[in-house]
Coordinates of C-alpha atoms in Angstrom, one line a residue:
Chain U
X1 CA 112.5 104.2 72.2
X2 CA 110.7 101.3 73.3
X3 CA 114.0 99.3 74.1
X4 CA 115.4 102.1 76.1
X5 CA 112.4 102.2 77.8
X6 CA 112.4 98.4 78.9
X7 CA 116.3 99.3 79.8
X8 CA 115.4 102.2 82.2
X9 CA 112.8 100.1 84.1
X10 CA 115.6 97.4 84.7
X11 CA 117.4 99.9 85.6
X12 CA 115.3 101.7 88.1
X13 CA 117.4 102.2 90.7
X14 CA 119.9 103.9 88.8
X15 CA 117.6 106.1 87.2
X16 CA 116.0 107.0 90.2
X17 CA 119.1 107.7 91.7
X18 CA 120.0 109.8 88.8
X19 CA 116.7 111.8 89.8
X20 CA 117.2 112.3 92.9
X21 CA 120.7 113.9 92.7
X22 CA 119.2 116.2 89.2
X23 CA 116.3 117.5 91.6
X24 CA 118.8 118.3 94.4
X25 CA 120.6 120.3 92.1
X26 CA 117.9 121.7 90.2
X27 CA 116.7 123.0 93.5
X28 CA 119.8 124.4 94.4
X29 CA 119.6 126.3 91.2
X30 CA 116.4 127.6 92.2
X31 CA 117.7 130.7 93.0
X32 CA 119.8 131.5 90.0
X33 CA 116.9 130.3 87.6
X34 CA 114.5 132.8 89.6
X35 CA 117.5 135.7 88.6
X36 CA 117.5 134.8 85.0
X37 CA 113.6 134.0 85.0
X38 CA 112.0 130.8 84.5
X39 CA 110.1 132.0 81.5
X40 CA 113.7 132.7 79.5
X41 CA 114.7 129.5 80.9
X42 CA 111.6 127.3 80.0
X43 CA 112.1 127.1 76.6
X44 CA 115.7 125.9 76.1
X45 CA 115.2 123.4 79.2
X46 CA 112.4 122.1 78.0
X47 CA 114.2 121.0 74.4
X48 CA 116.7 119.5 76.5
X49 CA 114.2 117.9 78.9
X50 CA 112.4 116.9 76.0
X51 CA 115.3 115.0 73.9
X52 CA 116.9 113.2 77.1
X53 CA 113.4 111.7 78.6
X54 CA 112.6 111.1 75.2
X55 CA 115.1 108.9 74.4
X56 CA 115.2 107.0 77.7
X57 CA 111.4 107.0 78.5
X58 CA 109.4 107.5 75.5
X59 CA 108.9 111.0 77.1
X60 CA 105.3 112.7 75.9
X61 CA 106.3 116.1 77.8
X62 CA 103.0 115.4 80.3
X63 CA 104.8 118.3 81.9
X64 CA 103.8 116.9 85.2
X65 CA 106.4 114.4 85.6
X66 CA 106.2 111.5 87.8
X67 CA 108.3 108.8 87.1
X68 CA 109.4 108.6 90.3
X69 CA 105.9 107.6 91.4
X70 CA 105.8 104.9 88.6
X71 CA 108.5 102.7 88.6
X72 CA 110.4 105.2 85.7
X73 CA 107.8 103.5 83.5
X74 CA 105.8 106.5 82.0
X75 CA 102.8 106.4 82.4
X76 CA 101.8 108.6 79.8
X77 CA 102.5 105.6 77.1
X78 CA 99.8 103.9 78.5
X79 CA 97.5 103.9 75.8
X80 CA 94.7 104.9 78.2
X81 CA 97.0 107.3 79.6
X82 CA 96.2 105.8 82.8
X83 CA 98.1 107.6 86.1
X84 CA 97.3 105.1 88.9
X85 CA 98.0 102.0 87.7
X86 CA 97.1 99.3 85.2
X87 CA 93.6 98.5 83.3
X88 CA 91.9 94.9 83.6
X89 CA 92.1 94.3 80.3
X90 CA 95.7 93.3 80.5
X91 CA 96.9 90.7 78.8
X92 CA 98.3 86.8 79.2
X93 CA 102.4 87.6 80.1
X94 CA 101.4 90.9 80.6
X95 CA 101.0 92.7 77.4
X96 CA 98.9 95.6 76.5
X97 CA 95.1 95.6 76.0
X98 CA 95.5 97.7 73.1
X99 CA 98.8 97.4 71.6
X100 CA 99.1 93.9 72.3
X101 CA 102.7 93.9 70.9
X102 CA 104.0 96.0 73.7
X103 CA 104.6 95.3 77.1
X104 CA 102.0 97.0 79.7
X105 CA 103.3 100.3 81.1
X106 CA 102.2 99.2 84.3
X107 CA 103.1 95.7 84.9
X108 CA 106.7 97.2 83.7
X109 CA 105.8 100.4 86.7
X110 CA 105.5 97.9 89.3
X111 CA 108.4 95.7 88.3
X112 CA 110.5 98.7 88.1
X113 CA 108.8 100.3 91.8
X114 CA 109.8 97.1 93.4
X115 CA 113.4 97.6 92.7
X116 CA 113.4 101.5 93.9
X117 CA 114.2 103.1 97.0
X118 CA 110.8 105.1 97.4
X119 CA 109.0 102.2 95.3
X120 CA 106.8 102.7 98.0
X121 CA 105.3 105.8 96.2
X122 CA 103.4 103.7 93.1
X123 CA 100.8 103.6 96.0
X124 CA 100.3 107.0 96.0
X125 CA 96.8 108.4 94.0
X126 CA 97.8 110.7 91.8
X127 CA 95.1 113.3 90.1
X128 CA 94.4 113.6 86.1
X129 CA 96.6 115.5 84.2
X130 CA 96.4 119.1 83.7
X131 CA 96.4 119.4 79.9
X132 CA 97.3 123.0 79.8
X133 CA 101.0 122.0 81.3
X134 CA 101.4 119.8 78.1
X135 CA 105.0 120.4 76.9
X136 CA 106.1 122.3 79.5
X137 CA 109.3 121.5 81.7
X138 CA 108.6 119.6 84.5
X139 CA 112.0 119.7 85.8
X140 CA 111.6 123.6 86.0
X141 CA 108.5 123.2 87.3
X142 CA 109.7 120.1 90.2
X143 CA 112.7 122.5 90.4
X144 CA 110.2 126.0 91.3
X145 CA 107.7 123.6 93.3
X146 CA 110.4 121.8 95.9
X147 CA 112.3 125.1 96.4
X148 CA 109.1 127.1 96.6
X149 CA 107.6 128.3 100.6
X150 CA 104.2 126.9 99.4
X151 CA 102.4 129.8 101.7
X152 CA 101.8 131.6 98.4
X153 CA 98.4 132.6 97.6
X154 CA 97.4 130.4 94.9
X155 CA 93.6 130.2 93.3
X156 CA 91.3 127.8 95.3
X157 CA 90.8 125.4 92.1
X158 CA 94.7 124.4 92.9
X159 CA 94.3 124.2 96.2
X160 CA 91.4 122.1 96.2
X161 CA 92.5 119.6 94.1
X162 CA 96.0 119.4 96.0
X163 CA 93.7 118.4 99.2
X164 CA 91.7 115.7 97.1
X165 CA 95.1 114.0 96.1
X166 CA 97.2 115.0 99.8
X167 CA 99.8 111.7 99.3
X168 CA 100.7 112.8 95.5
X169 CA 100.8 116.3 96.8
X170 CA 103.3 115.5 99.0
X171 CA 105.0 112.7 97.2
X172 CA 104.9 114.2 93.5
X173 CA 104.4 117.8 94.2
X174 CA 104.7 118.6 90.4
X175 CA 101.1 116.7 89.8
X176 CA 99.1 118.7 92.5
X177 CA 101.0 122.1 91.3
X178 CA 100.2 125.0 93.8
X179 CA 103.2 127.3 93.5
X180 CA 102.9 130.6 90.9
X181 CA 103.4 129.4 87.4
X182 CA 106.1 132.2 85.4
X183 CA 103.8 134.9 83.5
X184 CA 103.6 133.4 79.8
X185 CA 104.1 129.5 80.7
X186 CA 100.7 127.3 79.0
X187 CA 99.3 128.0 82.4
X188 CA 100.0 131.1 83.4
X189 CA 98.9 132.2 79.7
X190 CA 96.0 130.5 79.6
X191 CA 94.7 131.7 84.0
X192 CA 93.1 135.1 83.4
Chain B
X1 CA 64.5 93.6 96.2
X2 CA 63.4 95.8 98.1
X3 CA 62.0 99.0 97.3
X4 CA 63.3 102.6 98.7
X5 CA 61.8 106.0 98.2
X6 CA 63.6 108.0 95.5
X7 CA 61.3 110.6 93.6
X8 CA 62.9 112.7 91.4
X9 CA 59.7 115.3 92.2
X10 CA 60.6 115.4 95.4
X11 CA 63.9 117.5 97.2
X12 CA 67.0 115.5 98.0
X13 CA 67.3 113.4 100.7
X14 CA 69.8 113.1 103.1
X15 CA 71.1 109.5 103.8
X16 CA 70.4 107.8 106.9
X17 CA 73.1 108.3 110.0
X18 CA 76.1 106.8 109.2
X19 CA 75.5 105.9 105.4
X20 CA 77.1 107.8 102.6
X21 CA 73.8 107.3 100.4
X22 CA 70.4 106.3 100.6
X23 CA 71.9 103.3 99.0
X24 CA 69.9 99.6 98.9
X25 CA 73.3 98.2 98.5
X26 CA 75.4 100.2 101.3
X27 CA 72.3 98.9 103.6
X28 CA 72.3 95.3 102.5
X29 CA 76.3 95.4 102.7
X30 CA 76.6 97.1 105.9
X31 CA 73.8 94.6 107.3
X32 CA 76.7 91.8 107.1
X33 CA 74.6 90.3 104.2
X34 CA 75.5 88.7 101.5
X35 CA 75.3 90.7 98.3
X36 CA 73.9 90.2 95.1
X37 CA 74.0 92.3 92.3
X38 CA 73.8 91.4 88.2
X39 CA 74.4 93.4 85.5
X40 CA 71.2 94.0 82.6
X41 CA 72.0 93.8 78.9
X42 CA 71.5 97.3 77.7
X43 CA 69.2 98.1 75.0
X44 CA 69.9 99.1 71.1
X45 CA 66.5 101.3 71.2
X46 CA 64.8 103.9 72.8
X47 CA 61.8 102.3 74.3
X48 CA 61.9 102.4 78.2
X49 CA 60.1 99.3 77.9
X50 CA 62.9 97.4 76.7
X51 CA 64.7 98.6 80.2
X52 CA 62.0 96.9 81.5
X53 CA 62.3 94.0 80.0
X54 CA 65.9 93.6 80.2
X55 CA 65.3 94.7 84.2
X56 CA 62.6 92.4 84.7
X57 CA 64.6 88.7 85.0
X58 CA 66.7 90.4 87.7
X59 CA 65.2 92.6 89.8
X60 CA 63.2 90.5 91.9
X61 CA 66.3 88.5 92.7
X62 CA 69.6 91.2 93.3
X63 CA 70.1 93.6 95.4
X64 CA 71.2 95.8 92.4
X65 CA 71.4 96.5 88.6
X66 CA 74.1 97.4 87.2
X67 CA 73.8 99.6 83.8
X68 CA 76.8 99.0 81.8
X69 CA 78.3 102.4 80.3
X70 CA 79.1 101.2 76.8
X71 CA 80.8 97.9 77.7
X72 CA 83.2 96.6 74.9
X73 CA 83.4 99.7 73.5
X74 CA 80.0 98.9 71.8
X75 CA 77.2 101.9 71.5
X76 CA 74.0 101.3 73.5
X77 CA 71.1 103.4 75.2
X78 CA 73.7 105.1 78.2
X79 CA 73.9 104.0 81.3
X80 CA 72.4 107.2 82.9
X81 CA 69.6 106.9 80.8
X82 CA 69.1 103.4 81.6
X83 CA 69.3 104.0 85.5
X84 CA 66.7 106.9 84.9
X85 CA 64.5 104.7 83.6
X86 CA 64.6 102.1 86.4
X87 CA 65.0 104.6 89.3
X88 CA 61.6 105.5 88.6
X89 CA 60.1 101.8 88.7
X90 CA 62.1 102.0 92.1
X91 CA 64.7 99.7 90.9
X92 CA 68.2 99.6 92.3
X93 CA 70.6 100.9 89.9
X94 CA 74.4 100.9 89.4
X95 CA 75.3 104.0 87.6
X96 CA 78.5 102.4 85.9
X97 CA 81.0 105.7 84.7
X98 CA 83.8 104.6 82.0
X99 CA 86.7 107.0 81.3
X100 CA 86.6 106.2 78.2
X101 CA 83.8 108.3 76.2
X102 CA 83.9 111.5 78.7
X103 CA 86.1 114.1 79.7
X104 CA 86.0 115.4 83.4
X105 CA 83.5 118.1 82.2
X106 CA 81.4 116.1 81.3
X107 CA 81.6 113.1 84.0
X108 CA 81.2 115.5 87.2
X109 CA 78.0 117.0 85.6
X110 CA 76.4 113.4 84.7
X111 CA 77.3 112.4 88.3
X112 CA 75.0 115.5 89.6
X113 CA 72.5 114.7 86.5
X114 CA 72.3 110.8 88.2
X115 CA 72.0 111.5 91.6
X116 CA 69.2 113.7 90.9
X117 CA 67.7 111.0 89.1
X118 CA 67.6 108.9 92.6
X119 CA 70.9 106.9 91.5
X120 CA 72.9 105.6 94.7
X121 CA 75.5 103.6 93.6
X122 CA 78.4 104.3 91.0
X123 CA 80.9 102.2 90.0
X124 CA 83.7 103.7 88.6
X125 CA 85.6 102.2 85.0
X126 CA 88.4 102.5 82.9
X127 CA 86.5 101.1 80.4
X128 CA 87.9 99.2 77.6
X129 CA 89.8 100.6 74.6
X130 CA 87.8 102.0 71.8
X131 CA 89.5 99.1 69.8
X132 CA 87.2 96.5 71.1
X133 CA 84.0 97.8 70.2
X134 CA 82.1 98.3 66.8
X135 CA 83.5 101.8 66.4
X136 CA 87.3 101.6 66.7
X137 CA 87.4 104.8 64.7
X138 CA 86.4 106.8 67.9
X139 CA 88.6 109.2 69.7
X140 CA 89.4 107.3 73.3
X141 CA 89.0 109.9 76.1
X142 CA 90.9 108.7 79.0
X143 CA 90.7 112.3 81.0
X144 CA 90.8 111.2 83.8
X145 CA 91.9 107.2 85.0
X146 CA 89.5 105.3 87.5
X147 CA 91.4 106.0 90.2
X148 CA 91.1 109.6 89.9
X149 CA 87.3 109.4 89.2
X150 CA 86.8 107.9 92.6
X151 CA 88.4 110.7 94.5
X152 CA 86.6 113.2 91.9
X153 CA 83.4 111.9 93.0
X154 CA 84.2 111.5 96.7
X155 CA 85.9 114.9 96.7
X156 CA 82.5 116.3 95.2
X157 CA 80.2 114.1 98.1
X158 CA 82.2 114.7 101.0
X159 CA 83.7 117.7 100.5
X160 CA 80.7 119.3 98.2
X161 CA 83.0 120.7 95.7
X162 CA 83.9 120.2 91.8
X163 CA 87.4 119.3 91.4
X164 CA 87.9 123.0 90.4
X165 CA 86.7 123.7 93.9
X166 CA 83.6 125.6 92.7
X167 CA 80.6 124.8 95.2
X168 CA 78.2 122.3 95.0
X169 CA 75.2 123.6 96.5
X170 CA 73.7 120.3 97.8
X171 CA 76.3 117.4 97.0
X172 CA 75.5 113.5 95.6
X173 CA 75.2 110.9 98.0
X174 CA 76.5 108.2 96.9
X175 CA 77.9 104.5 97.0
X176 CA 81.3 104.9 95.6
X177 CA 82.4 101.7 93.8
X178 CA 85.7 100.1 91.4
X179 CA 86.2 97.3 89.3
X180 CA 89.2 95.0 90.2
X181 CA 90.2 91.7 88.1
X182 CA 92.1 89.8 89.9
X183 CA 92.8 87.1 87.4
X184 CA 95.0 88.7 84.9
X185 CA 98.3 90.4 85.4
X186 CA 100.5 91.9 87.1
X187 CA 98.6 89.1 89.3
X188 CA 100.9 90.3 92.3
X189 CA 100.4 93.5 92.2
X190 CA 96.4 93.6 92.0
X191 CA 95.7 93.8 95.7
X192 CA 97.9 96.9 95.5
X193 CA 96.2 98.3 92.9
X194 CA 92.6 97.4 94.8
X195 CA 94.1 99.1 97.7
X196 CA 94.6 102.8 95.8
X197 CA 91.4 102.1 95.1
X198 CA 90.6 102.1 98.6
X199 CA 92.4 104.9 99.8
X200 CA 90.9 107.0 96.7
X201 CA 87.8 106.0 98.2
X202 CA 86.2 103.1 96.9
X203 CA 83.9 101.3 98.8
X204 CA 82.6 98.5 97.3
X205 CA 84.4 96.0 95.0
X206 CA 82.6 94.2 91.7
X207 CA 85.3 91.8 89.9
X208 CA 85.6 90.5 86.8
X209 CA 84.8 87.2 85.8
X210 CA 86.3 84.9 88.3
X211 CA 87.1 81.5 86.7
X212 CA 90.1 80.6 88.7
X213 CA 89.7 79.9 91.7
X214 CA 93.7 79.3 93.0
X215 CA 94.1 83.0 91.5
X216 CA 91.4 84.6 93.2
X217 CA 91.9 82.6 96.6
X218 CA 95.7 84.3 96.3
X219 CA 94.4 87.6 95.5
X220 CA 92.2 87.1 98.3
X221 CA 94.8 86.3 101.1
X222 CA 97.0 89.4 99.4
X223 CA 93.6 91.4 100.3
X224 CA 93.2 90.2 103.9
X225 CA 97.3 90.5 104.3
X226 CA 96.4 94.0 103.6
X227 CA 93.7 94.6 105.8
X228 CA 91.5 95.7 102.7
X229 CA 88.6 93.6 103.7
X230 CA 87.7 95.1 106.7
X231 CA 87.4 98.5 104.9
X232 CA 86.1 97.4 101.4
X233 CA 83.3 95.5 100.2
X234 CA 84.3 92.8 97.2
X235 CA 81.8 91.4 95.4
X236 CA 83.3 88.5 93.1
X237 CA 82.3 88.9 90.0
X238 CA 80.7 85.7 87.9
X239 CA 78.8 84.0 85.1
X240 CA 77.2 81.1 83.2
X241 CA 78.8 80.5 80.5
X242 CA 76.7 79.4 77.1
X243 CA 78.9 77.3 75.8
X244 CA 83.3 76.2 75.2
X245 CA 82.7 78.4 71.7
X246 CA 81.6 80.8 74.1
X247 CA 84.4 81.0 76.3
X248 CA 86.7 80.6 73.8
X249 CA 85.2 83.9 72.0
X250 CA 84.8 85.9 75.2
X251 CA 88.7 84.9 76.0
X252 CA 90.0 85.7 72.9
X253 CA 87.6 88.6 71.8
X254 CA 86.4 90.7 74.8
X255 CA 89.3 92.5 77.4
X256 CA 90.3 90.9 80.3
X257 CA 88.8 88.4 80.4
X258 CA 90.7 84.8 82.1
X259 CA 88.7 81.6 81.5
X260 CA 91.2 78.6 82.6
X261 CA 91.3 75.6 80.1
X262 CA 89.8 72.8 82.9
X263 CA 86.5 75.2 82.8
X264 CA 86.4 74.7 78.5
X265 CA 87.5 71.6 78.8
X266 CA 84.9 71.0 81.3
X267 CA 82.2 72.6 79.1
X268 CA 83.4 70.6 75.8
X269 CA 83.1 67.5 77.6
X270 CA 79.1 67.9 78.7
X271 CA 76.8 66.4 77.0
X272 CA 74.8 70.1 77.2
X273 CA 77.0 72.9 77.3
X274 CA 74.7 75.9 78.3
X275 CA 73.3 73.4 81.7
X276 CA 77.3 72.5 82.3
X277 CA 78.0 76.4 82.4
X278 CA 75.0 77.2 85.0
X279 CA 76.5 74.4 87.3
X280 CA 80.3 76.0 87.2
X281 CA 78.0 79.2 87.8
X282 CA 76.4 77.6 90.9
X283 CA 79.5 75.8 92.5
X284 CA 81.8 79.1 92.1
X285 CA 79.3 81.1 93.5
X286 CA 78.9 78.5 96.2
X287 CA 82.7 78.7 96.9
X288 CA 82.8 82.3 97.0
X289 CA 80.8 82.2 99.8
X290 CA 83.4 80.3 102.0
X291 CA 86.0 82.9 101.3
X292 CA 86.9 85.1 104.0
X293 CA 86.5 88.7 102.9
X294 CA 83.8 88.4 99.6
X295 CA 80.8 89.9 100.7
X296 CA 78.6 89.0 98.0
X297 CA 78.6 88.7 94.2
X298 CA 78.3 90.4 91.0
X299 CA 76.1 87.8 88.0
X300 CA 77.2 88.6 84.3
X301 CA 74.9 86.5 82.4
X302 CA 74.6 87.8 79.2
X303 CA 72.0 87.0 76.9
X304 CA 71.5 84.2 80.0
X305 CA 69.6 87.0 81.8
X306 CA 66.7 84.1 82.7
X307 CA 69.2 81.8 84.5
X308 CA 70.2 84.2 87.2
X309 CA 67.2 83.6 89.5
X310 CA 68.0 79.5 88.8
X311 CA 70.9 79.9 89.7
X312 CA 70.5 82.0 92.3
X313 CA 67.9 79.5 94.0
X314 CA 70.0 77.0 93.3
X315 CA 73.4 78.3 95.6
X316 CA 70.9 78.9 98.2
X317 CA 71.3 83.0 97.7
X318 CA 67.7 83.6 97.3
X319 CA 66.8 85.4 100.4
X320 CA 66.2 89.1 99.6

């Protein structure tokens, strides 16, 4: 909802707060999600992920969450879809290019970034999107990547793009991925 | 201009020590000189002739050309095709990349398709939405943002490597530029924004239209504040204006663009409208010149294509 949205970037501090304590715990339940499997467990987590980010952030289930990075504006309502900050074709009072009724993601991403503990991050390039994570759970997935020793062997694709993008690797692990994805996830599915 | 070997018959050349490209522009910027570079109204046809044409009004007097990549969402003959075209004639091209039309499939391979063409310079676009242009119908692309173009390409040049970490047997060398606009909002937070840039490894700047000048002289001391001018190369970006209908249109019509009242009320008031709009031209490009950190300028004259050397002679920036 586009009111709730305006509401959590007021609010940034609180919701980044908020993130920060559900990350510590969804990495303390790293290890009890690994005994039940994260493939039983992306399903029902991801409905639940889904409804709550929806209704606060206008959530489109990127599956590479990074609304930490972006002032808890998504960035993913950005018309352009835009991950690294605002077009030039925004407009007088700071309205969007192409929806000219709604305030720009990313004027709303910096206002909200300047209120936040690690606001600091916004500065932080972040790579494209991988499409195959599309409605996946990025919690999970922040949950697996944080807990994760990162000395796995992962394919040199990952690894490559993780060192083209080393800040937002280490900033916003869950957009540079490089631990294993769970067997039938959208990723591991589609990865001979 | 000046002329540099690029033949596409013959094998690729390594830049010079110290250069990222063979670039005409990288040498002229790195020379402490001051830039020029103008961008060439693309043609509706197939004729390389028309390139010409277009091409001919500005090459004699800019360091470079840019070849707009479907600008306003309008359809024209592509920008790779257009800097094919000129790269042959020897010509100094900007390859200009939108995200709009092309997925990263696609952009990474036209990148390797330009540089074997001879092109030295990229500058890397959002682009506008498909909504401004004649065929709002289209499906906008937006794969990957600007931002994430410019370490793509810099990834694939300095480290010789697709994004999917496949090889590049001989990587592009290229001139890796952004677009900033430093007039519209979040006006505070632009200097930020051209400093990701930066760090995703832009190295040369070409604004939009600059037609305040308190705005840009803030955006400016935001860039030196951030030490951005030392490590990035702005060109301001600038134009003559036909007319206040113009101005007006262009404001109201085409994205991002920030024309202040004084300047249409300035136009309205001249006796002729077109001559007033060469002298703002003149005297902001004039001004640029005093600001610490602007190494040169980018002319957007369209369908004015034939003032730009006028104009040129007449803020004193004719020495090539």
């Amino acid at each position: 909802m586009y009111r709730l949205r305006l509401w959590a970037v007021k609010r940034s501090y609180q919701c980044e707060r908020l993130y920060t304590a559900l990350e510590a715990a969804l990495v303390k339940l790293h290890p009890l999600f690994e005994k039940i499997g994260y493939n039983r467990l992306e399903r029902p987590v991801a409905v639940v992920e889904r409804a709550a980010k929806t209704l606060l952030f206008d959530c489109k289930m990127c599956g590479q969450c990074v609304l930490s990075s972006t002032g808890m504006s998504c960035p993913m309502n950005c018309p352009k879809q835009l991950r690294n900050g605002p077009c030039g074709g925004v407009r007088p009072g700071g309205y969007c290019e192409v929806k000219p009724e709604m305030r720009c993601v990313w004027v709303l991403a910096w206002d909200g970034a300047s209120r936040m503990k690690e606001g600091h991050r916004i500065g932080n390039v972040l790579p494209p999107v991988d499409r195959q994570l599309e409605g996946s759970s990025a919690w999970l997935r922040a949950s697996r990547e944080k807990a994760l020793s990162l000395q796995v062997s992962v394919d040199a694709e990952r690894t490559s793009l993780a060192r083209a993008f080393p800040t937002a690797r280490r900033a916003e692990p869950a957009a540079a991925p490089l631990a294993q994805e769970p067997g039938n996830t959208a990723q591991g599915g589609a990865r001979k | 201009m000046s002329f540099s070997a690029s033949d596409p018959t013959k094998p690729y050349a390594a830049p010079p020590e110290g250069f990222s490209s063979g670039s005409e522009l990288e040498r002229v910027l790195r020379a402490g000189k001051f830039a020029v570079t103008s961008e060439l109204n693309p043609p509706d046809s197939v004729d390389p002739a028309d390139v010409f044409e277009a091409a001919a009004p500005l090459a004699e007097v800019t360091d470079a050309i840019n070849a707009t990549d479907a600008s306003g969402a309008n359809c024209h003959m592509s920008s790779i095709g257009i800097c094919a075209v000129l790269t042959r004639a020897r010509i100094e091209t900007v390859y200009q990349i939108s995200c709009r039309d092309r997925n990263r499939i696609a952009m990474q391979g036209d990148v390797l398709g330009a540089a074997a063409m001879g092109v030295r310079n990229v500058l890397c676009l959002t682009g506008d939405g498909v909504g401004a242009g004649d065929q709002p119908g289209a499906k906008p692309v937006f794969d990957f943002d600007a931002i994430s173009l410019i370490r793509t390409i810099r990834t694939m040049r300095d480290s010789g490597q697709f994004l999917s970490g496949r090889k590049i047997t001989k990587p592009p060398h290229l001139f890796i530029g952004a677009a900033e606009n430093p007039c519209v909002e979040p006006l505070d937070w632009r200097a930020q924004r051209l400093q990701k840039k930066v760090e995703a490894g832009a190295q040369f700047i070409q604004t939009n239209y600059v037609f305040d000048l308190p705005r840009f002289e803030r955006f400016m001391t935001r860039v030196r504040d951030l030490g951005l001018d030392e490590n990035v190369y702005i060109l301001a970006g600038i134009g003559p204006l036909a007319s206040a209908k113009a101005a007006r249109w262009m404001r109201n019509n085409v994205p991002g663009i920030h024309i202040p009242d004084d300047i249409i009320a300035r136009l309205e008031g001249a006796d002729n409208q077109g001559d007033e709009g060469r002298k703002i031209c003149v005297e902001f490009l004039q001004k640029f010149r005093e600001i610490k950190g602007v190494s040169g300028v980018h002319i957007m004259a369209y369908r004015r294509e034939h003032l730009v050397a006028e104009i040129l002679r007449e803020a004193g920036l004719t020495e090539r």
